[in-house]
Amino acid sequence: MNNTYTKKNLSVPKSVSIDWNIVQTEMKNKLGLDIYESWLKKINFVEEFSNYLLLSVPTRFIRDWITSRYLDQILQTIKNHKKEIIRIEFKIIEQKGEKIQNDDNFQQVENKENISFIKDSYLQYNRIDPNKRFENFIIGSSNKLAFEASLKVSENISHYNPLYIYGGVGLGKTHLLNSIGLELKKIKKIMFISAERFMYQFVKSIKANDMVKFKEYFRSTDILLIDDIQFMNGKEAMQEEFFHTFNALLDKGSQIIVTADRSPNKLSRIQERIKSRFLGGLVIDIQKPDIELRKSIVEKKIEELNNLYPDQINISKDIQNFISLEITASVRELVGAINRIVSFSRIYKKMPNLIETKIVLKDLLNIGENKVTIDLIQTLVCKFFKISKNEMLSSRRSRYLVRPRQTAIYLTKILTSKSLPEIGREFSNRDHTTIIHSVKTIEKLKEKDPVLVESINILKNQILYSNKENEI
Ligand code: ADP
Ligand code: MG
């Protein structure tokens, strides 16, 4: 059955399209039936863009759970089919049994989301997220200039024109763009669009023979906010159109704000004259957050969540410090880490301790995947149970070997994202059903054997700490 949402006039020509059913089947094999039935089955395919997929899940909770645990594996599975896909976006679509089949339905579903729409017959959606405001943008030395310039632009039209903000993923560019949009939409006609969507609209207009409308539409705005301009590459005709739109807007005094993941001169496959127009305005970068900013983000986000939900979250200072010290790559990851801790506490009705925190956040931490190797796990488990590695990897089934072997397999399953067959290979080519059996056995035993629970905790700690001891 095909429950995918297909557009007749797909914008960006694609080499291969993802067959979601195949991806689902592979995830079922990779992650096991339990996880599949409980979580992954609930994911629906919505739309494929040139480098990302839009998927849907029925609730925020399921989204958080899936993102915190399985996102990497899902992305990997998708990449096996189409390597251009670099990210996945989830939207929340309550399931009422109906299938999404055409643009109208799609629009209705979208409107259910907690996103305010500027009614827009042409673009269909010109969306601004009411939660990304100046007031909840946390300022530090890495983003201060970008913040101030954005604020100025939102107060004083044409102060810097265009304003070009760039920086790595998850550093707050879209947040700022959105904040500007929220302010200015009170008084001006704004258009907030991603470069991908702009391209989509462009191609659609060509196909519908409706370029005049496209031109008029974009040239009528007072404020043009374009997100992720780096995706607007190649496609000469469209760049041509963009360039003219851009000039027409500047000529009539409209404000343009652009974000990108790199500086203008590093944009590849974008016309020189467009780059030089960007360079003619104000160009500001956002850097990775430093420790002070990370600390205040952690604090303020927890405060925000506590204001939002009736059940208060008490993330200990230790855990807060740990998160701000260890999660350095982006604000998005930092916020993601806090959300995971909160999900954990809701599910288990307690706050995670440090070990649990490390497990919940393992893929965000450097101690994750890269450093926790199967070899490390085997070595430490052998040492703990005082057996040799040869014995562990042998086919002997003596009781004193079986339990350590199962423990090592269990720890590999929970501390790495290796698939069952991969784990099987590392344990002397055991079949993946043996691996599942081992994991299940340990899970069962843990319920009634406190000594085993304790041993596993000690081992987890040794494994996770072994590389990081000096840095924490
Ligand atoms: P980018 O567009 O640079 O990839 P986003 O603007 O989407 O990043 O930010 C990622 C997430 O982090 C969003 O949820 C955003 O609200 C949050 N965020 C980023 N920077 C800040 C900040 N300085 N203060 C508060 N939240 C932030
Ligand atoms: Mg962004």
Short mmCIF file of N, CA, C and O in Angstrom, two decimals, residues 359-470:
data_model
loop_
_atom_site.label_atom_id
_atom_site.label_comp_id
_atom_site.label_asym_id
_atom_site.label_seq_id
_atom_site.Cartn_x
_atom_site.Cartn_y
_atom_site.Cartn_z
N ILE A 359 24.11 7.48 28.57
CA ILE A 359 23.51 6.53 27.62
C ILE A 359 22.46 7.24 26.77
O ILE A 359 22.44 7.10 25.55
N VAL A 360 21.62 8.02 27.44
CA VAL A 360 20.56 8.71 26.70
C VAL A 360 21.16 9.65 25.64
O VAL A 360 20.62 9.83 24.56
N LEU A 361 22.31 10.23 25.98
CA LEU A 361 22.89 11.23 25.07
C LEU A 361 24.04 10.68 24.24
O LEU A 361 24.78 11.45 23.63
N LYS A 362 24.17 9.36 24.22
CA LYS A 362 25.44 8.82 23.72
C LYS A 362 25.83 9.31 22.33
O LYS A 362 26.99 9.60 22.08
N ASP A 363 24.88 9.44 21.44
CA ASP A 363 25.29 9.84 20.09
C ASP A 363 25.63 11.33 19.98
O ASP A 363 26.23 11.76 19.01
N LEU A 364 25.21 12.10 21.00
CA LEU A 364 25.56 13.53 20.97
C LEU A 364 26.92 13.76 21.61
O LEU A 364 27.54 14.80 21.43
N LEU A 365 27.35 12.79 22.38
CA LEU A 365 28.60 12.95 23.10
C LEU A 365 29.72 12.32 22.29
O LEU A 365 29.50 11.39 21.54
N ASN A 366 30.91 12.85 22.51
CA ASN A 366 32.02 12.26 21.77
C ASN A 366 32.33 10.86 22.23
O ASN A 366 32.97 10.09 21.55
N ILE A 367 31.84 10.54 23.45
CA ILE A 367 32.10 9.19 23.94
C ILE A 367 31.16 8.18 23.30
O ILE A 367 31.17 7.03 23.65
N GLY A 368 30.32 8.60 22.42
CA GLY A 368 29.37 7.68 21.82
C GLY A 368 30.04 6.68 20.93
O GLY A 368 31.13 6.19 21.19
N GLU A 369 29.35 6.40 19.91
CA GLU A 369 29.72 5.48 18.85
C GLU A 369 31.23 5.36 18.57
O GLU A 369 31.77 4.26 18.56
N ASN A 370 31.89 6.53 18.42
CA ASN A 370 33.27 6.46 17.94
C ASN A 370 34.21 5.77 18.91
O ASN A 370 35.09 5.07 18.53
N LYS A 371 33.96 6.07 20.18
CA LYS A 371 34.94 5.56 21.12
C LYS A 371 34.53 4.26 21.77
O LYS A 371 35.37 3.49 22.16
N VAL A 372 33.24 4.05 21.94
CA VAL A 372 32.82 2.78 22.53
C VAL A 372 32.85 1.72 21.44
O VAL A 372 31.95 1.64 20.63
N THR A 373 33.91 0.95 21.45
CA THR A 373 34.02 -0.07 20.41
C THR A 373 33.64 -1.42 21.00
O THR A 373 33.67 -1.60 22.22
N ILE A 374 33.33 -2.35 20.12
CA ILE A 374 32.99 -3.70 20.60
C ILE A 374 34.22 -4.28 21.30
O ILE A 374 34.11 -4.94 22.33
N ASP A 375 35.38 -3.95 20.76
CA ASP A 375 36.61 -4.48 21.34
C ASP A 375 36.76 -4.01 22.79
O ASP A 375 37.09 -4.79 23.68
N LEU A 376 36.49 -2.73 23.01
CA LEU A 376 36.59 -2.18 24.37
C LEU A 376 35.62 -2.90 25.30
O LEU A 376 35.96 -3.28 26.42
N ILE A 377 34.41 -3.09 24.81
CA ILE A 377 33.39 -3.76 25.65
C ILE A 377 33.84 -5.18 25.98
O ILE A 377 33.83 -5.60 27.14
N GLN A 378 34.30 -5.90 24.96
CA GLN A 378 34.73 -7.29 25.20
C GLN A 378 35.89 -7.32 26.21
O GLN A 378 35.89 -8.12 27.14
N THR A 379 36.86 -6.42 26.01
CA THR A 379 38.02 -6.41 26.90
C THR A 379 37.61 -6.18 28.34
O THR A 379 38.00 -6.92 29.25
N LEU A 380 36.76 -5.16 28.55
CA LEU A 380 36.38 -4.82 29.93
C LEU A 380 35.50 -5.90 30.55
O LEU A 380 35.61 -6.19 31.75
N VAL A 381 34.61 -6.48 29.75
CA VAL A 381 33.75 -7.54 30.29
C VAL A 381 34.59 -8.76 30.67
O VAL A 381 34.40 -9.36 31.73
N CYS A 382 35.56 -9.13 29.82
CA CYS A 382 36.43 -10.27 30.12
C CYS A 382 37.18 -10.03 31.41
O CYS A 382 37.30 -10.91 32.26
N LYS A 383 37.70 -8.81 31.55
CA LYS A 383 38.47 -8.47 32.73
C LYS A 383 37.58 -8.59 33.98
O LYS A 383 37.97 -9.15 35.00
N PHE A 384 36.40 -8.07 33.83
CA PHE A 384 35.46 -8.08 34.96
C PHE A 384 35.13 -9.50 35.41
O PHE A 384 35.11 -9.81 36.59
N PHE A 385 34.86 -10.38 34.44
CA PHE A 385 34.47 -11.74 34.80
C PHE A 385 35.66 -12.70 34.87
O PHE A 385 35.50 -13.90 35.02
N LYS A 386 36.83 -12.12 34.68
CA LYS A 386 38.07 -12.90 34.76
C LYS A 386 38.05 -14.11 33.83
O LYS A 386 38.29 -15.26 34.23
N ILE A 387 37.76 -13.86 32.60
CA ILE A 387 37.89 -14.91 31.58
C ILE A 387 38.74 -14.32 30.46
O ILE A 387 38.97 -13.11 30.41
N SER A 388 39.21 -15.18 29.56
CA SER A 388 40.03 -14.64 28.47
C SER A 388 39.13 -14.31 27.29
O SER A 388 38.00 -14.81 27.18
N LYS A 389 39.65 -13.49 26.40
CA LYS A 389 38.86 -13.13 25.23
C LYS A 389 38.61 -14.35 24.34
O LYS A 389 37.53 -14.48 23.75
N ASN A 390 39.60 -15.21 24.27
CA ASN A 390 39.40 -16.43 23.47
C ASN A 390 38.23 -17.24 24.00
O ASN A 390 37.44 -17.77 23.24
N GLU A 391 38.17 -17.30 25.33
CA GLU A 391 37.05 -18.06 25.92
C GLU A 391 35.72 -17.39 25.60
O GLU A 391 34.76 -18.05 25.23
N MET A 392 35.72 -16.06 25.71
CA MET A 392 34.46 -15.36 25.42
C MET A 392 34.01 -15.60 23.98
O MET A 392 32.84 -15.83 23.70
N LEU A 393 34.96 -15.58 23.08
CA LEU A 393 34.60 -15.69 21.67
C LEU A 393 34.48 -17.14 21.19
O LEU A 393 34.07 -17.39 20.07
N SER A 394 34.83 -18.09 22.07
CA SER A 394 34.75 -19.50 21.66
C SER A 394 33.30 -19.93 21.57
O SER A 394 32.38 -19.19 21.94
N SER A 395 33.09 -21.16 21.11
CA SER A 395 31.70 -21.63 21.02
C SER A 395 31.32 -22.45 22.27
O SER A 395 30.25 -23.02 22.32
N ARG A 396 32.23 -22.48 23.24
CA ARG A 396 31.94 -23.28 24.44
C ARG A 396 30.74 -22.70 25.19
O ARG A 396 30.57 -21.50 25.26
N ARG A 397 29.94 -23.60 25.72
CA ARG A 397 28.72 -23.14 26.35
C ARG A 397 28.70 -23.33 27.87
O ARG A 397 27.64 -23.41 28.48
N SER A 398 29.90 -23.38 28.46
CA SER A 398 29.93 -23.51 29.93
C SER A 398 29.26 -22.29 30.53
O SER A 398 29.38 -21.18 30.00
N ARG A 399 28.64 -22.51 31.65
CA ARG A 399 27.87 -21.44 32.27
C ARG A 399 28.73 -20.22 32.60
O ARG A 399 28.31 -19.08 32.42
N TYR A 400 29.96 -20.48 33.05
CA TYR A 400 30.79 -19.34 33.45
C TYR A 400 31.24 -18.49 32.24
O TYR A 400 31.75 -17.40 32.40
N LEU A 401 31.03 -19.03 31.03
CA LEU A 401 31.35 -18.25 29.83
C LEU A 401 30.10 -17.63 29.20
O LEU A 401 30.14 -16.54 28.64
N VAL A 402 28.99 -18.38 29.34
CA VAL A 402 27.78 -17.93 28.65
C VAL A 402 27.31 -16.57 29.18
O VAL A 402 27.02 -15.66 28.40
N ARG A 403 27.28 -16.44 30.50
CA ARG A 403 26.75 -15.20 31.06
C ARG A 403 27.59 -13.97 30.69
O ARG A 403 27.05 -12.97 30.21
N PRO A 404 28.94 -14.05 30.85
CA PRO A 404 29.76 -12.91 30.41
C PRO A 404 29.57 -12.60 28.92
O PRO A 404 29.47 -11.43 28.53
N ARG A 405 29.47 -13.62 28.13
CA ARG A 405 29.30 -13.41 26.68
C ARG A 405 27.99 -12.66 26.42
O ARG A 405 27.94 -11.68 25.70
N GLN A 406 26.93 -13.13 27.09
CA GLN A 406 25.63 -12.47 26.89
C GLN A 406 25.68 -11.03 27.39
O GLN A 406 25.11 -10.13 26.79
N THR A 407 26.39 -10.83 28.49
CA THR A 407 26.50 -9.48 29.04
C THR A 407 27.21 -8.56 28.04
O THR A 407 26.78 -7.43 27.80
N ALA A 408 28.29 -9.07 27.46
CA ALA A 408 29.04 -8.25 26.50
C ALA A 408 28.16 -7.93 25.28
O ALA A 408 28.15 -6.80 24.78
N ILE A 409 27.39 -8.93 24.86
CA ILE A 409 26.51 -8.69 23.70
C ILE A 409 25.44 -7.65 24.06
O ILE A 409 25.18 -6.71 23.31
N TYR A 410 24.89 -7.81 25.25
CA TYR A 410 23.87 -6.86 25.71
C TYR A 410 24.44 -5.43 25.76
O TYR A 410 23.84 -4.48 25.25
N LEU A 411 25.62 -5.30 26.34
CA LEU A 411 26.22 -3.97 26.45
C LEU A 411 26.53 -3.39 25.08
O LEU A 411 26.39 -2.19 24.85
N THR A 412 26.94 -4.23 24.16
CA THR A 412 27.21 -3.74 22.80
C THR A 412 25.92 -3.21 22.19
O THR A 412 25.90 -2.17 21.55
N LYS A 413 24.85 -3.96 22.43
CA LYS A 413 23.57 -3.53 21.85
C LYS A 413 23.14 -2.18 22.42
O LYS A 413 22.68 -1.32 21.67
N ILE A 414 23.29 -1.99 23.73
CA ILE A 414 22.77 -0.73 24.27
C ILE A 414 23.76 0.43 24.18
O ILE A 414 23.36 1.58 24.21
N LEU A 415 25.04 0.13 24.07
CA LEU A 415 25.99 1.25 24.09
C LEU A 415 26.53 1.63 22.71
O LEU A 415 27.24 2.62 22.57
N THR A 416 26.22 0.83 21.72
CA THR A 416 26.65 1.22 20.37
C THR A 416 25.41 1.16 19.49
O THR A 416 24.38 0.63 19.90
N SER A 417 25.52 1.67 18.29
CA SER A 417 24.34 1.53 17.42
C SER A 417 24.60 0.46 16.37
O SER A 417 24.04 0.50 15.29
N LYS A 418 25.45 -0.48 16.70
CA LYS A 418 25.72 -1.59 15.77
C LYS A 418 24.45 -2.41 15.57
O LYS A 418 23.67 -2.61 16.50
N SER A 419 24.28 -2.89 14.35
CA SER A 419 23.11 -3.71 14.08
C SER A 419 23.36 -5.12 14.62
O SER A 419 24.49 -5.51 14.91
N LEU A 420 22.27 -5.89 14.72
CA LEU A 420 22.40 -7.25 15.25
C LEU A 420 23.39 -8.09 14.44
O LEU A 420 24.26 -8.75 15.00
N PRO A 421 23.29 -8.09 13.09
CA PRO A 421 24.26 -8.88 12.32
C PRO A 421 25.70 -8.41 12.55
O PRO A 421 26.62 -9.23 12.64
N GLU A 422 25.88 -7.09 12.69
CA GLU A 422 27.24 -6.58 12.93
C GLU A 422 27.77 -7.11 14.26
O GLU A 422 28.92 -7.53 14.36
N ILE A 423 26.92 -7.08 15.26
CA ILE A 423 27.35 -7.58 16.57
C ILE A 423 27.68 -9.07 16.45
O ILE A 423 28.70 -9.54 16.93
N GLY A 424 26.79 -9.78 15.73
CA GLY A 424 27.02 -11.21 15.54
C GLY A 424 28.39 -11.49 14.95
O GLY A 424 29.13 -12.36 15.42
N ARG A 425 28.75 -10.71 13.95
CA ARG A 425 30.06 -10.91 13.30
C ARG A 425 31.20 -10.74 14.29
O ARG A 425 32.16 -11.49 14.29
N GLU A 426 31.09 -9.75 15.17
CA GLU A 426 32.17 -9.47 16.12
C GLU A 426 32.23 -10.51 17.23
O GLU A 426 33.18 -10.55 17.99
N PHE A 427 31.17 -11.28 17.37
CA PHE A 427 31.20 -12.35 18.36
C PHE A 427 31.31 -13.68 17.62
O PHE A 427 30.38 -14.49 17.63
N SER A 428 32.41 -13.85 16.92
CA SER A 428 32.72 -15.08 16.19
C SER A 428 31.60 -15.52 15.26
O SER A 428 31.20 -16.68 15.27
N ASN A 429 31.11 -14.59 14.52
CA ASN A 429 30.10 -14.91 13.50
C ASN A 429 28.86 -15.61 14.02
O ASN A 429 28.35 -16.53 13.40
N ARG A 430 28.41 -15.16 15.16
CA ARG A 430 27.15 -15.73 15.66
C ARG A 430 25.99 -15.16 14.85
O ARG A 430 26.06 -14.04 14.36
N ASP A 431 24.96 -15.96 14.81
CA ASP A 431 23.78 -15.57 14.06
C ASP A 431 23.04 -14.43 14.79
O ASP A 431 23.11 -14.35 16.01
N HIS A 432 22.33 -13.57 14.04
CA HIS A 432 21.69 -12.45 14.74
C HIS A 432 20.59 -12.89 15.71
O HIS A 432 20.28 -12.20 16.66
N THR A 433 20.05 -14.09 15.48
CA THR A 433 19.03 -14.57 16.43
C THR A 433 19.67 -14.89 17.78
O THR A 433 19.07 -14.69 18.83
N THR A 434 20.93 -15.35 17.74
CA THR A 434 21.65 -15.60 18.99
C THR A 434 21.85 -14.27 19.73
O THR A 434 21.74 -14.20 20.95
N ILE A 435 22.13 -13.25 18.95
CA ILE A 435 22.35 -11.93 19.56
C ILE A 435 21.06 -11.44 20.24
O ILE A 435 21.07 -11.02 21.38
N ILE A 436 19.94 -11.56 19.52
CA ILE A 436 18.66 -11.15 20.12
C ILE A 436 18.40 -11.95 21.39
O ILE A 436 18.02 -11.41 22.42
N HIS A 437 18.65 -13.27 21.29
CA HIS A 437 18.40 -14.12 22.44
C HIS A 437 19.23 -13.65 23.64
O HIS A 437 18.72 -13.56 24.76
N SER A 438 20.50 -13.33 23.40
CA SER A 438 21.37 -12.89 24.50
C SER A 438 20.83 -11.61 25.14
O SER A 438 20.75 -11.49 26.36
N VAL A 439 20.46 -10.66 24.28
CA VAL A 439 19.97 -9.38 24.79
C VAL A 439 18.71 -9.61 25.64
O VAL A 439 18.58 -9.11 26.75
N LYS A 440 17.81 -10.43 25.10
CA LYS A 440 16.55 -10.69 25.82
C LYS A 440 16.82 -11.39 27.15
O LYS A 440 16.19 -11.09 28.16
N THR A 441 17.75 -12.36 27.13
CA THR A 441 18.07 -13.10 28.35
C THR A 441 18.55 -12.14 29.44
O THR A 441 18.07 -12.17 30.57
N ILE A 442 19.47 -11.26 29.07
CA ILE A 442 20.00 -10.34 30.08
C ILE A 442 18.89 -9.40 30.57
O ILE A 442 18.75 -9.15 31.76
N GLU A 443 18.08 -8.93 29.63
CA GLU A 443 16.99 -8.03 30.05
C GLU A 443 16.08 -8.72 31.06
O GLU A 443 15.67 -8.13 32.05
N LYS A 444 15.78 -9.98 30.81
CA LYS A 444 14.92 -10.74 31.73
C LYS A 444 15.60 -10.92 33.07
O LYS A 444 15.02 -10.70 34.12
N LEU A 445 16.87 -11.36 33.02
CA LEU A 445 17.59 -11.63 34.26
C LEU A 445 17.71 -10.38 35.13
O LEU A 445 17.64 -10.45 36.35
N LYS A 446 17.88 -9.23 34.45
CA LYS A 446 18.05 -7.98 35.19
C LYS A 446 16.86 -7.71 36.11
O LYS A 446 16.99 -7.10 37.15
N GLU A 447 15.69 -8.20 35.68
CA GLU A 447 14.48 -7.93 36.46
C GLU A 447 14.52 -8.60 37.82
O GLU A 447 13.87 -8.16 38.76
N LYS A 448 15.23 -9.73 37.91
CA LYS A 448 15.18 -10.43 39.21
C LYS A 448 16.55 -10.65 39.83
O LYS A 448 16.68 -11.32 40.84
N ASP A 449 17.59 -10.13 39.21
CA ASP A 449 18.92 -10.40 39.72
C ASP A 449 19.68 -9.09 39.99
O ASP A 449 20.34 -8.54 39.11
N PRO A 450 19.57 -8.59 41.22
CA PRO A 450 20.21 -7.29 41.52
C PRO A 450 21.73 -7.32 41.36
O PRO A 450 22.34 -6.30 41.07
N VAL A 451 22.32 -8.50 41.57
CA VAL A 451 23.78 -8.57 41.43
C VAL A 451 24.16 -8.31 39.97
O VAL A 451 25.11 -7.57 39.66
N LEU A 452 23.39 -8.91 39.10
CA LEU A 452 23.67 -8.69 37.67
C LEU A 452 23.47 -7.22 37.31
O LEU A 452 24.27 -6.62 36.58
N VAL A 453 22.40 -6.63 37.83
CA VAL A 453 22.14 -5.21 37.55
C VAL A 453 23.34 -4.37 37.98
O VAL A 453 23.82 -3.50 37.23
N GLU A 454 23.84 -4.67 39.17
CA GLU A 454 24.97 -3.92 39.70
C GLU A 454 26.20 -4.11 38.79
O GLU A 454 26.89 -3.15 38.43
N SER A 455 26.46 -5.38 38.42
CA SER A 455 27.62 -5.64 37.55
C SER A 455 27.50 -4.86 36.26
O SER A 455 28.47 -4.28 35.77
N ILE A 456 26.30 -4.85 35.71
CA ILE A 456 26.12 -4.15 34.44
C ILE A 456 26.35 -2.65 34.60
O ILE A 456 26.98 -2.02 33.77
N ASN A 457 25.87 -2.12 35.72
CA ASN A 457 26.11 -0.69 35.96
C ASN A 457 27.58 -0.38 36.07
O ASN A 457 28.06 0.61 35.53
N ILE A 458 28.30 -1.23 36.79
CA ILE A 458 29.74 -0.99 36.94
C ILE A 458 30.41 -1.04 35.57
O ILE A 458 31.20 -0.17 35.20
N LEU A 459 30.03 -2.06 34.81
CA LEU A 459 30.64 -2.20 33.48
C LEU A 459 30.32 -1.02 32.57
O LEU A 459 31.20 -0.49 31.88
N LYS A 460 29.06 -0.60 32.58
CA LYS A 460 28.66 0.54 31.75
C LYS A 460 29.53 1.73 32.08
O LYS A 460 30.03 2.43 31.21
N ASN A 461 29.68 1.93 33.39
CA ASN A 461 30.46 3.06 33.84
C ASN A 461 31.91 2.96 33.36
O ASN A 461 32.47 3.93 32.84
N GLN A 462 32.48 1.77 33.52
CA GLN A 462 33.86 1.58 33.07
C GLN A 462 33.99 1.87 31.58
O GLN A 462 34.91 2.53 31.12
N ILE A 463 33.02 1.35 30.83
CA ILE A 463 33.10 1.49 29.37
C ILE A 463 32.98 2.96 28.97
O ILE A 463 33.78 3.49 28.21
N LEU A 464 31.98 3.63 29.56
CA LEU A 464 31.75 5.02 29.16
C LEU A 464 32.82 5.96 29.69
O LEU A 464 33.13 6.96 29.09
N TYR A 465 33.38 5.62 30.84
CA TYR A 465 34.38 6.49 31.43
C TYR A 465 35.77 6.26 30.87
O TYR A 465 36.62 7.13 30.95
N SER A 466 35.98 5.07 30.36
CA SER A 466 37.36 4.68 30.07
C SER A 466 38.10 5.69 29.19
O SER A 466 39.28 5.89 29.32
N ASN A 467 37.34 6.38 28.32
CA ASN A 467 38.01 7.33 27.43
C ASN A 467 37.96 8.76 27.89
O ASN A 467 38.65 9.60 27.40
N LYS A 468 37.08 9.02 28.82
CA LYS A 468 36.76 10.43 29.08
C LYS A 468 37.24 10.89 30.44
O LYS A 468 37.13 12.05 30.77
N GLU A 469 37.75 9.94 31.21
CA GLU A 469 38.03 10.22 32.62
C GLU A 469 38.71 11.56 32.85
O GLU A 469 38.34 12.33 33.70
N ASN A 470 39.70 11.83 32.02
CA ASN A 470 40.48 13.03 32.28
C ASN A 470 39.79 14.31 31.87
O ASN A 470 40.18 15.39 32.25
#
